[in-house]
Short mmCIF file of C-alpha atoms and ligand atoms in Angstrom, two decimals:
data_model
loop_
_atom_site.label_atom_id
_atom_site.label_comp_id
_atom_site.label_asym_id
_atom_site.label_seq_id
_atom_site.Cartn_x
_atom_site.Cartn_y
_atom_site.Cartn_z
CA MET B 52 0.00 0.00 0.00
CA ALA B 53 1.28 3.47 -0.86
CA ARG B 54 2.54 5.54 2.06
CA LYS B 55 0.52 8.72 2.59
CA LEU B 56 2.24 12.04 3.17
CA ILE B 57 1.59 15.77 3.38
CA LEU B 58 4.29 18.12 2.12
CA ASP B 59 4.69 21.54 3.78
CA VAL B 60 6.76 23.57 1.33
CA ASP B 61 8.20 26.97 0.40
CA THR B 62 8.52 26.19 -3.32
CA GLY B 63 11.45 26.91 -4.43
CA THR B 64 13.37 24.74 -6.93
CA ASP B 65 14.21 21.90 -4.54
CA ASP B 66 10.73 21.86 -2.99
CA ALA B 67 9.39 21.50 -6.54
CA VAL B 68 11.59 18.45 -7.13
CA ALA B 69 10.33 17.01 -3.83
CA ILE B 70 6.73 17.60 -4.92
CA MET B 71 7.32 15.77 -8.21
CA LEU B 72 9.04 12.84 -6.52
CA ALA B 73 6.20 12.51 -4.00
CA ALA B 74 3.45 12.94 -6.61
CA LEU B 75 4.87 10.40 -9.07
CA HIS B 76 6.49 7.69 -6.97
CA PRO B 77 4.24 4.61 -6.95
CA ASP B 78 5.01 3.83 -3.28
CA LEU B 79 3.73 7.22 -2.11
CA GLU B 80 0.39 9.00 -2.00
CA LEU B 81 0.67 12.78 -1.72
CA VAL B 82 -2.49 13.72 0.16
CA GLY B 83 -1.97 17.48 0.02
CA VAL B 84 0.55 20.30 -0.19
CA THR B 85 0.66 23.19 2.28
CA THR B 86 2.72 26.30 1.64
CA VAL B 87 4.60 28.69 3.89
CA ASN B 88 6.60 31.90 3.56
CA GLY B 89 10.26 31.05 2.99
CA ASN B 90 12.29 30.95 -0.21
CA VAL B 91 9.84 33.46 -1.65
CA GLU B 92 6.70 35.10 -0.29
CA VAL B 93 3.97 32.56 0.36
CA GLN B 94 1.78 33.50 -2.61
CA TYR B 95 4.68 32.63 -4.93
CA CYS B 96 5.28 29.37 -3.04
CA THR B 97 1.63 28.50 -3.64
CA ASP B 98 1.73 29.47 -7.31
CA ASN B 99 4.97 27.55 -7.85
CA SER B 100 3.51 24.44 -6.18
CA LEU B 101 0.39 24.62 -8.35
CA ARG B 102 2.31 25.09 -11.58
CA THR B 103 4.62 22.17 -10.73
CA LEU B 104 1.69 19.83 -10.06
CA ASP B 105 -0.17 20.98 -13.18
CA PHE B 106 2.90 20.49 -15.36
CA ILE B 107 3.26 16.84 -14.37
CA GLY B 108 -0.48 16.15 -14.66
CA ARG B 109 -1.17 16.03 -10.90
CA GLY B 110 -3.30 19.15 -10.59
CA ASP B 111 -5.70 16.91 -8.65
CA ILE B 112 -3.48 17.20 -5.53
CA PRO B 113 -4.86 20.03 -3.36
CA VAL B 114 -2.66 22.97 -2.36
CA PHE B 115 -3.41 24.98 0.78
CA GLU B 116 -1.77 28.33 1.47
CA GLY B 117 -0.24 28.85 4.91
CA LEU B 118 1.46 31.52 6.98
CA ASN B 119 2.78 34.57 5.18
CA ARG B 120 5.28 35.39 7.92
CA PRO B 121 7.19 33.70 10.73
CA LEU B 122 5.64 33.41 14.17
CA THR B 123 8.12 35.76 15.77
CA ARG B 124 10.86 37.18 13.56
CA PRO B 125 10.44 40.94 13.13
CA ASP B 126 12.50 41.16 9.92
CA PHE B 127 10.25 39.08 7.62
CA PRO B 128 8.53 38.62 5.23
CA ILE B 129 11.33 39.87 3.07
CA PRO B 130 13.12 36.61 2.32
CA ARG B 131 14.57 37.73 -1.00
CA ALA B 132 16.24 40.70 0.61
CA ILE B 133 17.80 38.51 3.26
CA LYS B 134 18.68 35.38 1.34
CA LYS B 135 22.06 35.45 -0.29
CA SER B 136 21.19 32.63 -2.64
CA THR B 137 18.37 34.29 -4.59
CA GLY B 138 19.65 32.82 -7.83
CA VAL B 139 18.91 29.32 -6.59
CA HIS B 140 15.13 29.71 -6.81
CA GLY B 141 13.95 32.82 -8.64
CA LEU B 142 10.49 34.19 -7.94
CA GLU B 143 8.46 32.07 -10.36
CA LEU B 144 9.54 28.63 -11.49
CA PRO B 145 10.17 28.32 -15.26
CA LEU B 146 6.92 26.50 -16.09
CA PRO B 147 3.60 27.73 -17.53
CA ALA B 148 1.31 29.56 -15.10
CA PRO B 149 -1.01 27.22 -13.22
CA THR B 150 -4.54 26.44 -14.32
CA SER B 151 -5.54 24.88 -11.00
CA VAL B 152 -6.15 27.09 -7.99
CA LYS B 153 -5.38 26.91 -4.30
CA GLN B 154 -7.99 25.61 -1.87
CA SER B 155 -9.98 28.14 0.13
CA LYS B 156 -9.14 26.44 3.43
CA ALA B 157 -6.02 27.70 5.23
CA ALA B 158 -3.05 25.34 5.50
CA VAL B 159 -3.02 25.13 9.30
CA GLU B 160 -6.75 24.35 9.35
CA PHE B 161 -6.22 21.63 6.72
CA LEU B 162 -3.38 20.10 8.74
CA ILE B 163 -5.34 19.96 11.98
CA GLU B 164 -8.56 18.69 10.36
CA THR B 165 -6.76 16.06 8.27
CA TYR B 166 -4.86 14.58 11.20
CA ARG B 167 -7.95 14.63 13.42
CA ALA B 168 -9.90 12.69 10.81
CA ALA B 169 -7.11 10.34 9.70
CA THR B 170 -7.75 6.61 9.89
CA GLU B 171 -4.40 5.74 8.28
CA GLU B 172 -0.90 7.00 8.97
CA ILE B 173 0.08 10.18 7.16
CA VAL B 174 3.74 11.25 7.36
CA LEU B 175 4.29 14.99 7.69
CA VAL B 176 7.16 16.31 5.56
CA PRO B 177 8.06 20.00 6.13
CA THR B 178 10.68 21.32 3.72
CA GLY B 179 10.39 25.03 4.50
CA PRO B 180 10.35 27.20 7.64
CA LEU B 181 8.34 25.49 10.38
CA SER B 182 5.77 28.29 10.94
CA ASN B 183 2.70 26.27 9.85
CA ILE B 184 3.67 23.27 11.94
CA ALA B 185 4.34 25.36 15.06
CA ALA B 186 1.03 27.17 14.54
CA ALA B 187 -0.81 23.84 14.30
CA ILE B 188 0.81 22.73 17.57
CA ALA B 189 -0.07 26.00 19.28
CA LEU B 190 -3.69 25.89 18.13
CA TYR B 191 -4.22 22.20 18.78
CA PRO B 192 -1.56 20.65 21.06
CA LYS B 193 -2.90 17.11 20.45
CA PHE B 194 -1.69 17.52 16.86
CA VAL B 195 1.68 16.22 18.07
CA ASP B 196 0.16 12.87 19.10
CA LEU B 197 -1.74 12.45 15.84
CA VAL B 198 1.27 12.69 13.54
CA PRO B 199 3.02 9.32 13.30
CA GLU B 200 6.26 10.65 11.83
CA VAL B 201 7.77 13.99 10.89
CA VAL B 202 10.52 14.00 8.25
CA LEU B 203 11.85 17.52 7.84
CA MET B 204 14.55 19.20 5.80
CA GLY B 205 16.42 21.66 7.94
CA GLY B 206 19.33 22.27 10.23
CA ALA B 207 23.00 21.45 10.07
CA HIS B 208 25.79 20.34 12.36
CA HIS B 209 28.96 20.87 10.32
CA HIS B 210 27.61 23.53 7.97
CA GLY B 211 25.67 26.74 7.72
CA ASN B 212 24.16 28.29 4.62
CA VAL B 213 22.24 31.42 5.60
CA THR B 214 24.72 32.23 8.39
CA PRO B 215 28.01 30.56 9.33
CA SER B 216 26.08 28.66 11.99
CA ALA B 217 22.55 28.11 10.71
CA GLU B 218 20.57 26.53 7.93
CA PHE B 219 17.83 28.61 6.25
CA ASN B 220 14.62 26.72 7.14
CA ILE B 221 15.40 26.59 10.85
CA TRP B 222 16.81 30.12 10.97
CA ALA B 223 13.85 31.68 9.10
CA ASP B 224 11.51 31.05 12.04
CA PRO B 225 13.71 29.94 14.93
CA ASP B 226 11.01 29.98 17.60
CA ALA B 227 8.73 27.87 15.44
CA SER B 228 11.62 25.48 14.82
CA ALA B 229 12.42 25.29 18.53
CA SER B 230 8.84 24.40 19.35
CA VAL B 231 8.73 21.64 16.70
CA PHE B 232 11.94 20.00 17.94
CA ALA B 233 10.73 20.21 21.56
CA ALA B 234 7.17 19.09 20.83
CA GLY B 235 7.65 15.39 21.52
CA PHE B 236 6.66 13.94 18.14
CA ARG B 237 6.61 10.11 18.14
CA LYS B 238 9.28 10.02 15.45
CA LEU B 239 11.22 13.02 14.18
CA VAL B 240 13.68 12.57 11.32
CA CYS B 241 15.84 15.54 10.40
CA VAL B 242 17.53 15.76 7.00
CA PRO B 243 20.11 18.56 7.44
CA LEU B 244 22.78 20.05 5.19
CA ASP B 245 25.24 17.42 6.44
CA ALA B 246 23.26 14.83 4.48
CA THR B 247 22.04 16.92 1.55
CA HIS B 248 25.53 18.17 0.72
CA GLU B 249 26.56 14.54 0.20
CA ALA B 250 23.67 13.81 -2.17
CA LEU B 251 24.76 16.11 -4.96
CA VAL B 252 23.12 16.13 -8.37
CA SER B 253 25.40 16.91 -11.31
CA LEU B 254 24.88 18.41 -14.76
CA ALA B 255 25.30 14.88 -16.15
CA ASP B 256 22.39 13.80 -13.95
CA THR B 257 20.21 16.68 -15.15
CA ALA B 258 21.06 15.84 -18.77
CA ALA B 259 19.84 12.28 -18.14
CA MET B 260 16.62 13.67 -16.62
CA GLU B 261 16.02 15.92 -19.60
CA ALA B 262 16.66 13.03 -21.99
CA LEU B 263 13.73 11.17 -20.43
CA GLY B 264 11.51 13.60 -22.33
CA THR B 265 8.77 13.41 -19.69
CA PRO B 266 7.28 16.51 -18.03
CA ALA B 267 8.92 15.62 -14.70
CA GLY B 268 12.27 14.90 -16.34
CA ILE B 269 12.21 18.20 -18.20
CA ALA B 270 11.08 20.22 -15.17
CA ALA B 271 13.59 18.58 -12.82
CA SER B 272 16.38 19.23 -15.28
CA ARG B 273 15.42 22.91 -15.51
CA PHE B 274 15.15 23.40 -11.76
CA ILE B 275 18.30 21.53 -10.83
CA SER B 276 20.45 23.03 -13.60
CA ARG B 277 19.46 26.44 -12.27
CA ARG B 278 20.53 25.36 -8.80
CA ILE B 279 23.87 24.06 -10.04
CA HIS B 280 24.75 27.30 -11.81
CA ALA B 281 23.76 29.34 -8.74
CA TYR B 282 25.74 27.10 -6.39
CA ASP B 283 28.79 27.22 -8.64
CA ALA B 284 28.58 31.03 -8.63
CA ASN B 285 27.77 31.72 -4.97
CA GLN B 286 28.17 28.65 -2.80
CA PRO B 287 30.43 26.15 -4.55
CA MET B 288 30.26 22.56 -3.37
CA ALA B 289 33.25 20.22 -3.12
CA GLU B 290 32.52 19.30 -6.74
CA ARG B 291 31.80 21.99 -9.33
CA GLY B 292 28.89 21.41 -11.69
CA ALA B 293 26.86 19.79 -8.93
CA ALA B 294 24.43 20.98 -6.24
CA PRO B 295 22.27 19.66 -3.42
CA VAL B 296 18.51 19.25 -3.98
CA HIS B 297 17.85 19.29 -0.24
CA ASP B 298 14.10 18.81 0.03
CA ALA B 299 13.81 15.86 -2.36
CA LEU B 300 16.08 13.82 -0.10
CA CYS B 301 13.27 13.66 2.51
CA ILE B 302 11.01 12.03 -0.08
CA ALA B 303 13.70 9.59 -1.12
CA TYR B 304 14.05 8.59 2.53
CA LEU B 305 10.34 7.74 2.74
CA VAL B 306 10.72 5.31 -0.15
CA ASP B 307 14.09 3.89 0.90
CA PRO B 308 15.30 4.76 4.41
CA SER B 309 18.81 3.55 3.53
CA VAL B 310 19.28 6.65 1.37
CA ILE B 311 20.35 8.47 4.56
CA THR B 312 22.29 7.41 7.66
CA THR B 313 20.98 8.81 10.94
CA ASP B 314 22.12 9.08 14.55
CA PHE B 315 19.47 9.25 17.28
CA ARG B 316 20.37 12.31 19.35
CA HIS B 317 18.85 15.21 21.24
CA VAL B 318 18.47 18.26 19.01
CA ALA B 319 17.39 21.74 20.15
CA VAL B 320 17.25 25.04 18.29
CA GLU B 321 19.11 28.17 19.43
CA THR B 322 16.73 31.14 19.42
CA MET B 323 18.75 33.95 20.97
CA GLY B 324 22.48 33.87 20.24
CA PRO B 325 23.41 36.76 17.95
CA LEU B 326 25.92 34.54 16.15
CA THR B 327 24.09 31.26 16.43
CA MET B 328 20.37 32.01 16.15
CA GLY B 329 18.64 29.22 14.24
CA ARG B 330 21.37 26.70 14.84
CA THR B 331 20.38 23.08 15.44
CA VAL B 332 22.36 22.08 18.52
CA VAL B 333 22.97 18.33 18.25
CA ASP B 334 24.07 16.51 21.40
CA THR B 335 26.47 14.28 19.46
CA ASN B 336 28.35 13.03 22.53
CA PHE B 337 25.47 12.79 25.01
CA ARG B 338 26.77 15.72 27.09
CA GLY B 339 23.34 17.18 27.88
CA GLU B 340 20.58 15.99 30.19
CA ASN B 341 17.90 15.49 27.58
CA PRO B 342 17.12 12.14 25.96
CA PRO B 343 17.35 11.78 22.17
CA ASN B 344 14.39 13.22 20.26
CA CYS B 345 15.59 13.20 16.67
CA HIS B 346 17.02 10.90 14.02
CA PHE B 347 19.58 13.31 12.57
CA ALA B 348 21.04 12.41 9.17
CA PHE B 349 24.79 12.89 8.92
CA HIS B 350 25.22 11.09 5.61
CA ALA B 351 23.40 10.31 2.38
CA ASP B 352 23.78 7.91 -0.52
CA ARG B 353 24.16 10.03 -3.64
CA GLY B 354 23.90 7.11 -6.08
CA LYS B 355 20.63 5.78 -4.65
CA PHE B 356 19.11 9.27 -4.54
CA ASN B 357 19.90 10.06 -8.16
CA ALA B 358 18.80 6.63 -9.39
CA MET B 359 15.46 7.00 -7.63
CA MET B 360 14.83 10.42 -9.14
CA LEU B 361 15.70 9.25 -12.63
CA GLU B 362 13.45 6.21 -12.38
CA THR B 363 10.54 8.21 -10.95
CA PHE B 364 10.77 11.10 -13.37
CA ALA B 365 10.51 8.67 -16.26
CA ARG B 366 6.88 8.24 -15.21
CA THR B 367 3.89 10.24 -16.35
CA ALA B 368 0.73 10.74 -14.31
C1 LIG Z 487 16.50 24.82 2.50
O1 LIG Z 487 16.27 26.22 2.34
C2 LIG Z 487 15.57 26.47 1.15
O2 LIG Z 487 16.22 27.44 0.41
C3 LIG Z 487 15.52 25.16 0.39
O3 LIG Z 487 14.29 25.04 -0.30
C4 LIG Z 487 15.70 24.10 1.44
O4 LIG Z 487 14.45 23.72 1.98
C5 LIG Z 487 17.99 24.56 2.42
O5 LIG Z 487 18.66 25.29 3.38
CA1 LIG Z 488 12.39 24.37 0.91
#
């Protein structure tokens, strides 16, 4: 039976690849997409999610718009002014404008109602700032008990991307992130930069995607090539001509958990340090008092990740 999931996204080139992987993989059933302010303002995240789903023939998957600002940061929503890596995403993804429209229900309402009514497990996969998820917890604390597993892209131990110390998704709404990590979810899997920077996608990989000739292959090639050129220019990886596609790695994990390697540790989010705000503090050596709460991915299998994307993007809806 296909595994159900909800994606909470700030689409964004890598969120779009995650959406396509989730919408087309035969082992998964994408129940809905919720959007949140992040890579771009939320209305663009919604539009980009809709146009991605339409392009691959999955306009039937509902999209719900979420929070247009973080819970607490005073300096948002101006993500493009703050983000250094604007070239990675652009404002609108290079696909035709959507024909489908967002749902009238708000994302947080959809999340709470769906989990309250669920009779089967639905994995929650946030790949943007955690504002919607923290709002759902604040409005309905039992939400935490109803979600069987959270698999989120965010955080870093050995890296930073938006600051020397912090990863963008966690940093963009640090108080929301702190509340999600401290909430007590039954299973919390964190896919940070440590893992995503090992699962690079190269220009040779994007050429193979494009050669598939399918809508998903063509779109993935466009999105990821854009990422590679922006990374080469502004944030070069160990290998030139290659870039991480962070958010899609969460989806790959749902299909094949061996695509990442995790350590079960306590993770908390720094919300105050002027140099470290938004940092995921991982108790790697069990020095703190708190028990582990998070399966934190330190490594990823690049070959498996790329093979899965290529196989899935060969499909049409
Ligand atoms: C994360 O930040 C966003 O720019 C990406 O979509 C990804 O979710 C990587 O730090
Ligand atoms: Ca994202």
